[in-house]
């Protein structure tokens, strides 16, 4: 009986058919060899973790929770939920001061709003960014969203709240932290739009952050506290006042509809279907013939649209794109639906910086490669209608060495600390390559095919600094017998 209790999961991981399509769609796996991937870290890893927590891999922290894996899964396995719940249950690393500061959006927003011009100016200063980078591990390459000088709820109470009751139909607006502290104009525009189609806009009796940032940073007790407050206010609006709850953030909507139940274990089924995106609500009104939109003449604009990951998970992108396509004179371009890679608080963390870099890449688990794609020694001379070159001075390029490890310059053997950006000289015949400390690299002759030269004189290069193991096997070179175990 004890064995059965320890191997039963609330998640549907046993429905995984091991097709690995989730791994193909994962934005992290393709750029981070340390991340085991959604299949291995999710359903496969769950089987082991249920038997022994020892098998938990701290590399699951690299999961974005973008839900791309769940969108791709043909069996509807809740892969992202499995990974997030494993992090909450098994991780031995408590939230840091940085994690708490990034997750407490209501606290930080409330403190910043009265001093918005000063705070915004300071957050843009390079010295401040450098201090946050070195002390808090908040990446200095990121730019914080600008804080507004007035909260949306304050504007609403002063300029809009008293007039909303005059409209024949009513909705309740969950504005979320971004509208509340950073971009109130979006909320103002929503109020104007809903009033134009005959709806008054009310606010929840009491609203807290949806909790997505707290869940991502493992502040689960705080997330549950806020979720309960939100659900109490939502129930009053939906059940007592018979009003629909709409939101302008797909992540807030997704969190309240799905994560409250799946991650926090809070029953929201009595109000879940009454929480929806404003675009879906408006589209349904138009589709049912309850509203007819009128547009001004002469409007011309070209718009590119990127579907957010959590809207993709909700399956509601069709409503936003359809509304945009209704606008006369709008040249609509829908971008490929890919994860941005820096969602929420994730992208501000220094240890996640490498996942959004397009100037270098990992070749396997040991080699960091920084291709030189800029023209450093030649340039176009428009006056002479040709190209000029200067080979007398050796140019340099920036290389970021990921933290968590030391690195060795492949060409010089110089040892460098991770977590810093260096300038590396790049002669015309050298491309920066670095080897992770703790790597064991077999080095053989340069060959074009397996049997061109003998491998008898094999060099083993060991880069010290961390424990490592390496298995080298030799097969027959010209067949697939190794798959049957024919190798030494």
Short mmCIF file of N, CA and C in Angstrom, two decimals, residues 41-109:
data_model
loop_
_atom_site.label_atom_id
_atom_site.label_comp_id
_atom_site.label_asym_id
_atom_site.label_seq_id
_atom_site.Cartn_x
_atom_site.Cartn_y
_atom_site.Cartn_z
N UNK A 41 12.08 15.93 -18.19
CA UNK A 41 11.85 16.60 -16.92
C UNK A 41 10.42 16.48 -16.43
N UNK A 42 9.47 16.21 -17.37
CA UNK A 42 8.07 16.11 -17.02
C UNK A 42 7.62 14.69 -16.76
N UNK A 43 6.95 14.05 -17.73
CA UNK A 43 6.42 12.69 -17.50
C UNK A 43 7.49 11.66 -17.13
N UNK A 44 8.61 11.64 -17.84
CA UNK A 44 9.66 10.66 -17.53
C UNK A 44 10.22 10.87 -16.13
N UNK A 45 10.56 12.11 -15.80
CA UNK A 45 11.12 12.40 -14.49
C UNK A 45 10.14 12.16 -13.36
N UNK A 46 8.84 12.35 -13.62
CA UNK A 46 7.83 12.17 -12.58
C UNK A 46 7.81 10.72 -12.09
N UNK A 47 8.02 9.79 -12.99
CA UNK A 47 8.03 8.38 -12.60
C UNK A 47 9.11 8.10 -11.57
N UNK A 48 10.26 8.71 -11.77
CA UNK A 48 11.37 8.52 -10.83
C UNK A 48 11.17 9.30 -9.54
N UNK A 49 10.71 10.55 -9.68
CA UNK A 49 10.57 11.39 -8.48
C UNK A 49 9.54 10.83 -7.50
N UNK A 50 8.50 10.19 -8.02
CA UNK A 50 7.49 9.64 -7.13
C UNK A 50 8.05 8.51 -6.28
N UNK A 51 9.05 7.83 -6.81
CA UNK A 51 9.66 6.73 -6.06
C UNK A 51 10.75 7.23 -5.12
N UNK A 52 11.48 8.27 -5.58
CA UNK A 52 12.56 8.79 -4.75
C UNK A 52 12.84 10.24 -5.14
N UNK A 53 12.63 11.18 -4.23
CA UNK A 53 12.86 12.60 -4.55
C UNK A 53 14.30 12.90 -4.98
N UNK A 54 15.21 11.97 -4.69
CA UNK A 54 16.61 12.14 -5.09
C UNK A 54 16.74 12.43 -6.58
N UNK A 55 15.80 11.95 -7.37
CA UNK A 55 15.89 12.08 -8.83
C UNK A 55 15.46 13.46 -9.34
N UNK A 56 15.05 14.34 -8.42
CA UNK A 56 14.68 15.69 -8.87
C UNK A 56 15.92 16.40 -9.41
N UNK A 57 15.75 17.07 -10.54
CA UNK A 57 16.84 17.79 -11.20
C UNK A 57 16.61 19.29 -11.05
N UNK A 58 17.55 19.96 -10.39
CA UNK A 58 17.41 21.41 -10.19
C UNK A 58 17.40 22.19 -11.50
N UNK A 59 17.83 21.55 -12.59
CA UNK A 59 17.82 22.21 -13.90
C UNK A 59 16.40 22.50 -14.38
N UNK A 60 15.39 21.96 -13.70
CA UNK A 60 14.00 22.28 -14.07
C UNK A 60 13.68 23.75 -13.83
N UNK A 61 14.56 24.46 -13.12
CA UNK A 61 14.36 25.90 -12.92
C UNK A 61 14.38 26.65 -14.24
N UNK A 62 14.96 26.05 -15.27
CA UNK A 62 15.06 26.72 -16.56
C UNK A 62 13.74 26.68 -17.35
N UNK A 63 12.76 25.93 -16.87
CA UNK A 63 11.47 25.88 -17.56
C UNK A 63 10.81 27.25 -17.52
N UNK A 64 10.37 27.73 -18.67
CA UNK A 64 9.71 29.02 -18.78
C UNK A 64 8.25 28.99 -18.33
N UNK A 65 7.67 27.79 -18.29
CA UNK A 65 6.24 27.61 -18.09
C UNK A 65 5.44 28.34 -19.17
N UNK A 66 5.98 28.32 -20.38
CA UNK A 66 5.30 28.97 -21.50
C UNK A 66 4.14 28.14 -22.03
N UNK A 67 4.13 26.84 -21.67
CA UNK A 67 3.08 25.90 -22.05
C UNK A 67 3.12 25.49 -23.51
N UNK A 68 4.21 25.81 -24.21
CA UNK A 68 4.31 25.36 -25.61
C UNK A 68 4.28 23.84 -25.69
N UNK A 69 4.87 23.18 -24.69
CA UNK A 69 4.88 21.72 -24.69
C UNK A 69 3.46 21.17 -24.60
N UNK A 70 2.63 21.81 -23.78
CA UNK A 70 1.26 21.34 -23.61
C UNK A 70 0.42 21.62 -24.86
N UNK A 71 0.69 22.73 -25.52
CA UNK A 71 -0.02 23.04 -26.77
C UNK A 71 0.29 21.98 -27.83
N UNK A 72 1.56 21.52 -27.86
CA UNK A 72 1.99 20.57 -28.89
C UNK A 72 1.59 19.14 -28.57
N UNK A 73 1.39 18.82 -27.29
CA UNK A 73 1.17 17.43 -26.88
C UNK A 73 -0.13 16.87 -27.45
N UNK A 74 -0.06 15.75 -28.20
CA UNK A 74 -1.28 15.16 -28.78
C UNK A 74 -2.13 14.43 -27.74
N UNK A 75 -1.54 14.15 -26.56
CA UNK A 75 -2.26 13.40 -25.53
C UNK A 75 -2.78 14.30 -24.41
N UNK A 76 -2.57 15.60 -24.56
CA UNK A 76 -3.03 16.58 -23.58
C UNK A 76 -2.44 16.33 -22.19
N UNK A 77 -1.19 15.89 -22.16
CA UNK A 77 -0.50 15.72 -20.88
C UNK A 77 -0.14 17.10 -20.33
N UNK A 78 -0.37 17.31 -19.06
CA UNK A 78 -0.08 18.62 -18.45
C UNK A 78 1.40 18.68 -18.08
N UNK A 79 2.24 18.77 -19.09
CA UNK A 79 3.69 18.68 -18.90
C UNK A 79 4.21 19.84 -18.07
N UNK A 80 3.78 21.05 -18.40
CA UNK A 80 4.23 22.23 -17.66
C UNK A 80 3.81 22.17 -16.21
N UNK A 81 2.59 21.68 -15.95
CA UNK A 81 2.13 21.55 -14.57
C UNK A 81 2.97 20.55 -13.80
N UNK A 82 3.32 19.44 -14.44
CA UNK A 82 4.15 18.43 -13.79
C UNK A 82 5.49 19.02 -13.36
N UNK A 83 6.09 19.82 -14.25
CA UNK A 83 7.39 20.41 -13.96
C UNK A 83 7.28 21.46 -12.86
N UNK A 84 6.26 22.32 -12.93
CA UNK A 84 6.10 23.36 -11.92
C UNK A 84 5.83 22.76 -10.55
N UNK A 85 5.00 21.75 -10.48
CA UNK A 85 4.71 21.10 -9.21
C UNK A 85 5.94 20.40 -8.65
N UNK A 86 6.77 19.85 -9.53
CA UNK A 86 8.01 19.21 -9.07
C UNK A 86 8.95 20.24 -8.48
N UNK A 87 9.05 21.42 -9.10
CA UNK A 87 9.90 22.48 -8.57
C UNK A 87 9.41 22.91 -7.18
N UNK A 88 8.11 23.06 -7.05
CA UNK A 88 7.53 23.49 -5.78
C UNK A 88 7.76 22.44 -4.69
N UNK A 89 7.62 21.18 -5.04
CA UNK A 89 7.67 20.11 -4.05
C UNK A 89 9.08 19.68 -3.68
N UNK A 90 9.98 19.64 -4.66
CA UNK A 90 11.27 18.99 -4.44
C UNK A 90 12.48 19.93 -4.39
N UNK A 91 12.38 21.12 -4.96
CA UNK A 91 13.55 22.00 -5.01
C UNK A 91 13.99 22.38 -3.60
N UNK A 92 15.30 22.34 -3.37
CA UNK A 92 15.87 22.66 -2.07
C UNK A 92 16.38 24.10 -2.00
N UNK A 93 16.18 24.85 -3.08
CA UNK A 93 16.66 26.23 -3.11
C UNK A 93 15.51 27.19 -2.84
N UNK A 94 15.49 27.84 -1.70
CA UNK A 94 14.39 28.78 -1.38
C UNK A 94 14.48 30.04 -2.24
N UNK A 95 13.39 30.78 -2.35
CA UNK A 95 13.42 32.03 -3.11
C UNK A 95 14.44 33.01 -2.53
N UNK A 96 15.16 33.69 -3.40
CA UNK A 96 16.14 34.69 -2.98
C UNK A 96 15.47 36.05 -2.82
N UNK A 97 16.24 37.01 -2.34
CA UNK A 97 15.73 38.38 -2.24
C UNK A 97 15.32 38.88 -3.61
N UNK A 98 16.13 38.58 -4.63
CA UNK A 98 15.77 38.97 -6.00
C UNK A 98 14.43 38.38 -6.41
N UNK A 99 14.23 37.09 -6.14
CA UNK A 99 12.99 36.43 -6.52
C UNK A 99 11.79 37.09 -5.85
N UNK A 100 11.95 37.43 -4.58
CA UNK A 100 10.84 38.06 -3.85
C UNK A 100 10.54 39.45 -4.38
N UNK A 101 11.58 40.20 -4.71
CA UNK A 101 11.37 41.55 -5.24
C UNK A 101 10.66 41.50 -6.59
N UNK A 102 11.06 40.57 -7.45
CA UNK A 102 10.43 40.46 -8.76
C UNK A 102 9.01 39.94 -8.67
N UNK A 103 8.75 39.08 -7.67
CA UNK A 103 7.43 38.46 -7.56
C UNK A 103 6.41 39.35 -6.87
N UNK A 104 6.87 40.23 -5.99
CA UNK A 104 5.95 41.10 -5.24
C UNK A 104 5.60 42.33 -6.07
N UNK A 105 4.87 42.12 -7.13
CA UNK A 105 4.55 43.21 -8.06
C UNK A 105 3.68 44.28 -7.42
N UNK A 106 2.75 43.88 -6.55
CA UNK A 106 1.90 44.88 -5.88
C UNK A 106 2.72 45.75 -4.94
N UNK A 107 3.61 45.13 -4.19
CA UNK A 107 4.44 45.88 -3.25
C UNK A 107 5.36 46.84 -3.98
N UNK A 108 6.09 46.32 -4.98
CA UNK A 108 7.05 47.15 -5.70
C UNK A 108 6.34 48.25 -6.49
N UNK A 109 5.19 47.92 -7.08
CA UNK A 109 4.43 48.93 -7.82
C UNK A 109 3.90 50.03 -6.94
#
